[in-house]
Amino acid sequence: MSRISIEQVKHVADLARLAITEEEAEMFTKQLDAIITFAEQLNELDTENVPPTSHVLDMRNVMREDIPVLGLPREEVLKNAPDQQDGQFRVPAILE
């Protein structure tokens, strides 16, 4: 017994604005049914003593330490600006 119908697959494709053929709808129906079957198998696992995790591996922050440093002088940053005013970049207005 399929857990998802071909009509449901077509409806989701329509919502996603995807044009699928009849053959593709049948293929996706079988694939989605297999995915749902696998998810139902996962629900049978005993996870009572398993703590929730955000990642399957024990991840640590591998980024460098965030050390503040001085940036470039304002004059040097603005020297290549196509337009500037009062020490800031001047850009065209996008809102009226």
mmCIF file with all atom_site columns, C-alpha atoms in Angstrom:
data_model
loop_
_atom_site.group_PDB
_atom_site.id
_atom_site.type_symbol
_atom_site.label_atom_id
_atom_site.label_alt_id
_atom_site.label_comp_id
_atom_site.label_asym_id
_atom_site.label_entity_id
_atom_site.label_seq_id
_atom_site.pdbx_PDB_ins_code
_atom_site.Cartn_x
_atom_site.Cartn_y
_atom_site.Cartn_z
_atom_site.occupancy
_atom_site.B_iso_or_equiv
_atom_site.pdbx_formal_charge
_atom_site.auth_seq_id
_atom_site.auth_comp_id
_atom_site.auth_asym_id
_atom_site.auth_atom_id
_atom_site.pdbx_PDB_model_num
ATOM 1  C CA . MET A 1 1  ? 0.000  0.000  0.000   1.00 0.00 ? 1  MET A CA 1
ATOM 2  C CA . SER A 1 2  ? 1.502  3.304  -1.067  1.00 0.00 ? 2  SER A CA 1
ATOM 3  C CA . ARG A 1 3  ? 1.641  5.993  1.593   1.00 0.00 ? 3  ARG A CA 1
ATOM 4  C CA . ILE A 1 4  ? 1.486  8.757  -0.987  1.00 0.00 ? 4  ILE A CA 1
ATOM 5  C CA . SER A 1 5  ? -0.720 8.974  -4.041  1.00 0.00 ? 5  SER A CA 1
ATOM 6  C CA . ILE A 1 6  ? 0.146  10.125 -7.520  1.00 0.00 ? 6  ILE A CA 1
ATOM 7  C CA . GLU A 1 7  ? -2.423 12.901 -7.081  1.00 0.00 ? 7  GLU A CA 1
ATOM 8  C CA . GLN A 1 8  ? -0.545 14.165 -4.020  1.00 0.00 ? 8  GLN A CA 1
ATOM 9  C CA . VAL A 1 9  ? 2.734  14.157 -5.967  1.00 0.00 ? 9  VAL A CA 1
ATOM 10 C CA . LYS A 1 10 ? 1.121  16.119 -8.795  1.00 0.00 ? 10 LYS A CA 1
ATOM 11 C CA . HIS A 1 11 ? -0.377 18.563 -6.303  1.00 0.00 ? 11 HIS A CA 1
ATOM 12 C CA . VAL A 1 12 ? 2.994  19.202 -4.646  1.00 0.00 ? 12 VAL A CA 1
ATOM 13 C CA . ALA A 1 13 ? 4.629  19.599 -8.060  1.00 0.00 ? 13 ALA A CA 1
ATOM 14 C CA . ASP A 1 14 ? 1.928  22.117 -8.969  1.00 0.00 ? 14 ASP A CA 1
ATOM 15 C CA . LEU A 1 15 ? 2.514  24.039 -5.729  1.00 0.00 ? 15 LEU A CA 1
ATOM 16 C CA . ALA A 1 16 ? 6.239  24.100 -6.502  1.00 0.00 ? 16 ALA A CA 1
ATOM 17 C CA . ARG A 1 17 ? 5.465  25.254 -10.044 1.00 0.00 ? 17 ARG A CA 1
ATOM 18 C CA . LEU A 1 18 ? 7.125  22.155 -11.505 1.00 0.00 ? 18 LEU A CA 1
ATOM 19 C CA . ALA A 1 19 ? 5.935  20.655 -14.753 1.00 0.00 ? 19 ALA A CA 1
ATOM 20 C CA . ILE A 1 20 ? 6.234  16.879 -14.484 1.00 0.00 ? 20 ILE A CA 1
ATOM 21 C CA . THR A 1 21 ? 5.167  14.171 -16.866 1.00 0.00 ? 21 THR A CA 1
ATOM 22 C CA . GLU A 1 22 ? 2.986  11.209 -15.955 1.00 0.00 ? 22 GLU A CA 1
ATOM 23 C CA . GLU A 1 23 ? 6.062  8.957  -15.912 1.00 0.00 ? 23 GLU A CA 1
ATOM 24 C CA . GLU A 1 24 ? 7.909  11.346 -13.600 1.00 0.00 ? 24 GLU A CA 1
ATOM 25 C CA . ALA A 1 25 ? 4.904  11.520 -11.280 1.00 0.00 ? 25 ALA A CA 1
ATOM 26 C CA . GLU A 1 26 ? 4.866  7.711  -11.043 1.00 0.00 ? 26 GLU A CA 1
ATOM 27 C CA . MET A 1 27 ? 8.631  7.627  -10.417 1.00 0.00 ? 27 MET A CA 1
ATOM 28 C CA . PHE A 1 28 ? 8.415  10.308 -7.714  1.00 0.00 ? 28 PHE A CA 1
ATOM 29 C CA . THR A 1 29 ? 5.491  8.504  -6.094  1.00 0.00 ? 29 THR A CA 1
ATOM 30 C CA . LYS A 1 30 ? 7.601  5.345  -5.744  1.00 0.00 ? 30 LYS A CA 1
ATOM 31 C CA . GLN A 1 31 ? 10.637 7.295  -4.495  1.00 0.00 ? 31 GLN A CA 1
ATOM 32 C CA . LEU A 1 32 ? 8.648  9.281  -1.940  1.00 0.00 ? 32 LEU A CA 1
ATOM 33 C CA . ASP A 1 33 ? 6.938  6.116  -0.736  1.00 0.00 ? 33 ASP A CA 1
ATOM 34 C CA . ALA A 1 34 ? 10.377 4.568  -0.164  1.00 0.00 ? 34 ALA A CA 1
ATOM 35 C CA . ILE A 1 35 ? 11.471 7.651  1.797   1.00 0.00 ? 35 ILE A CA 1
ATOM 36 C CA . ILE A 1 36 ? 8.339  7.564  3.950   1.00 0.00 ? 36 ILE A CA 1
ATOM 37 C CA . THR A 1 37 ? 8.854  3.835  4.584   1.00 0.00 ? 37 THR A CA 1
ATOM 38 C CA . PHE A 1 38 ? 12.419 4.500  5.711   1.00 0.00 ? 38 PHE A CA 1
ATOM 39 C CA . ALA A 1 39 ? 11.280 7.347  7.997   1.00 0.00 ? 39 ALA A CA 1
ATOM 40 C CA . GLU A 1 40 ? 8.702  5.025  9.562   1.00 0.00 ? 40 GLU A CA 1
ATOM 41 C CA . GLN A 1 41 ? 11.470 2.502  10.245  1.00 0.00 ? 41 GLN A CA 1
ATOM 42 C CA . LEU A 1 42 ? 13.429 5.228  12.043  1.00 0.00 ? 42 LEU A CA 1
ATOM 43 C CA . ASN A 1 43 ? 10.403 5.901  14.246  1.00 0.00 ? 43 ASN A CA 1
ATOM 44 C CA . GLU A 1 44 ? 10.652 2.321  15.517  1.00 0.00 ? 44 GLU A CA 1
ATOM 45 C CA . LEU A 1 45 ? 14.084 2.967  17.074  1.00 0.00 ? 45 LEU A CA 1
ATOM 46 C CA . ASP A 1 46 ? 14.321 3.354  20.838  1.00 0.00 ? 46 ASP A CA 1
ATOM 47 C CA . THR A 1 47 ? 15.752 6.839  21.369  1.00 0.00 ? 47 THR A CA 1
ATOM 48 C CA . GLU A 1 48 ? 14.684 7.186  24.996  1.00 0.00 ? 48 GLU A CA 1
ATOM 49 C CA . ASN A 1 49 ? 18.236 7.621  26.345  1.00 0.00 ? 49 ASN A CA 1
ATOM 50 C CA . VAL A 1 50 ? 19.708 9.403  23.337  1.00 0.00 ? 50 VAL A CA 1
ATOM 51 C CA . PRO A 1 51 ? 20.294 13.112 23.937  1.00 0.00 ? 51 PRO A CA 1
ATOM 52 C CA . PRO A 1 52 ? 19.176 15.489 21.180  1.00 0.00 ? 52 PRO A CA 1
ATOM 53 C CA . THR A 1 53 ? 21.984 16.764 18.977  1.00 0.00 ? 53 THR A CA 1
ATOM 54 C CA . SER A 1 54 ? 22.350 19.340 16.263  1.00 0.00 ? 54 SER A CA 1
ATOM 55 C CA . HIS A 1 55 ? 24.959 17.325 14.386  1.00 0.00 ? 55 HIS A CA 1
ATOM 56 C CA . VAL A 1 56 ? 25.871 13.648 14.180  1.00 0.00 ? 56 VAL A CA 1
ATOM 57 C CA . LEU A 1 57 ? 29.545 14.381 14.864  1.00 0.00 ? 57 LEU A CA 1
ATOM 58 C CA . ASP A 1 58 ? 31.005 16.103 17.894  1.00 0.00 ? 58 ASP A CA 1
ATOM 59 C CA . MET A 1 59 ? 31.693 19.475 16.298  1.00 0.00 ? 59 MET A CA 1
ATOM 60 C CA . ARG A 1 60 ? 33.920 22.115 17.801  1.00 0.00 ? 60 ARG A CA 1
ATOM 61 C CA . ASN A 1 61 ? 34.424 25.698 16.716  1.00 0.00 ? 61 ASN A CA 1
ATOM 62 C CA . VAL A 1 62 ? 37.325 25.469 14.279  1.00 0.00 ? 62 VAL A CA 1
ATOM 63 C CA . MET A 1 63 ? 37.439 29.170 13.477  1.00 0.00 ? 63 MET A CA 1
ATOM 64 C CA . ARG A 1 64 ? 40.211 31.461 14.560  1.00 0.00 ? 64 ARG A CA 1
ATOM 65 C CA . GLU A 1 65 ? 39.820 33.546 17.657  1.00 0.00 ? 65 GLU A CA 1
ATOM 66 C CA . ASP A 1 66 ? 38.000 36.795 17.009  1.00 0.00 ? 66 ASP A CA 1
ATOM 67 C CA . ILE A 1 67 ? 40.576 39.490 17.753  1.00 0.00 ? 67 ILE A CA 1
ATOM 68 C CA . PRO A 1 68 ? 39.590 43.070 16.914  1.00 0.00 ? 68 PRO A CA 1
ATOM 69 C CA . VAL A 1 69 ? 42.110 44.964 14.785  1.00 0.00 ? 69 VAL A CA 1
ATOM 70 C CA . LEU A 1 70 ? 42.111 48.448 13.365  1.00 0.00 ? 70 LEU A CA 1
ATOM 71 C CA . GLY A 1 71 ? 40.745 48.760 9.845   1.00 0.00 ? 71 GLY A CA 1
ATOM 72 C CA . LEU A 1 72 ? 42.030 50.873 6.984   1.00 0.00 ? 72 LEU A CA 1
ATOM 73 C CA . PRO A 1 73 ? 42.059 54.633 7.370   1.00 0.00 ? 73 PRO A CA 1
ATOM 74 C CA . ARG A 1 74 ? 38.868 56.248 6.084   1.00 0.00 ? 74 ARG A CA 1
ATOM 75 C CA . GLU A 1 75 ? 40.754 58.382 3.552   1.00 0.00 ? 75 GLU A CA 1
ATOM 76 C CA . GLU A 1 76 ? 42.340 55.298 1.964   1.00 0.00 ? 76 GLU A CA 1
ATOM 77 C CA . VAL A 1 77 ? 39.022 53.465 1.765   1.00 0.00 ? 77 VAL A CA 1
ATOM 78 C CA . LEU A 1 78 ? 37.270 56.432 0.161   1.00 0.00 ? 78 LEU A CA 1
ATOM 79 C CA . LYS A 1 79 ? 40.016 57.360 -2.316  1.00 0.00 ? 79 LYS A CA 1
ATOM 80 C CA . ASN A 1 80 ? 38.660 54.892 -4.913  1.00 0.00 ? 80 ASN A CA 1
ATOM 81 C CA . ALA A 1 81 ? 35.001 55.594 -4.226  1.00 0.00 ? 81 ALA A CA 1
ATOM 82 C CA . PRO A 1 82 ? 33.154 56.866 -7.309  1.00 0.00 ? 82 PRO A CA 1
ATOM 83 C CA . ASP A 1 83 ? 31.266 59.356 -5.128  1.00 0.00 ? 83 ASP A CA 1
ATOM 84 C CA . GLN A 1 84 ? 31.637 60.397 -1.498  1.00 0.00 ? 84 GLN A CA 1
ATOM 85 C CA . GLN A 1 85 ? 30.223 62.988 0.819   1.00 0.00 ? 85 GLN A CA 1
ATOM 86 C CA . ASP A 1 86 ? 31.069 63.887 4.424   1.00 0.00 ? 86 ASP A CA 1
ATOM 87 C CA . GLY A 1 87 ? 33.500 60.952 4.745   1.00 0.00 ? 87 GLY A CA 1
ATOM 88 C CA . GLN A 1 88 ? 30.973 58.346 3.563   1.00 0.00 ? 88 GLN A CA 1
ATOM 89 C CA . PHE A 1 89 ? 30.183 56.495 0.345   1.00 0.00 ? 89 PHE A CA 1
ATOM 90 C CA . ARG A 1 90 ? 27.485 58.277 -1.624  1.00 0.00 ? 90 ARG A CA 1
ATOM 91 C CA . VAL A 1 91 ? 25.109 56.013 -3.537  1.00 0.00 ? 91 VAL A CA 1
ATOM 92 C CA . PRO A 1 92 ? 21.956 56.633 -5.547  1.00 0.00 ? 92 PRO A CA 1
ATOM 93 C CA . ALA A 1 93 ? 18.750 56.716 -3.519  1.00 0.00 ? 93 ALA A CA 1
ATOM 94 C CA . ILE A 1 94 ? 16.628 53.609 -3.950  1.00 0.00 ? 94 ILE A CA 1
ATOM 95 C CA . LEU A 1 95 ? 13.616 54.734 -1.923  1.00 0.00 ? 95 LEU A CA 1
ATOM 96 C CA . GLU A 1 96 ? 11.510 57.772 -2.564  1.00 0.00 ? 96 GLU A CA 1
#
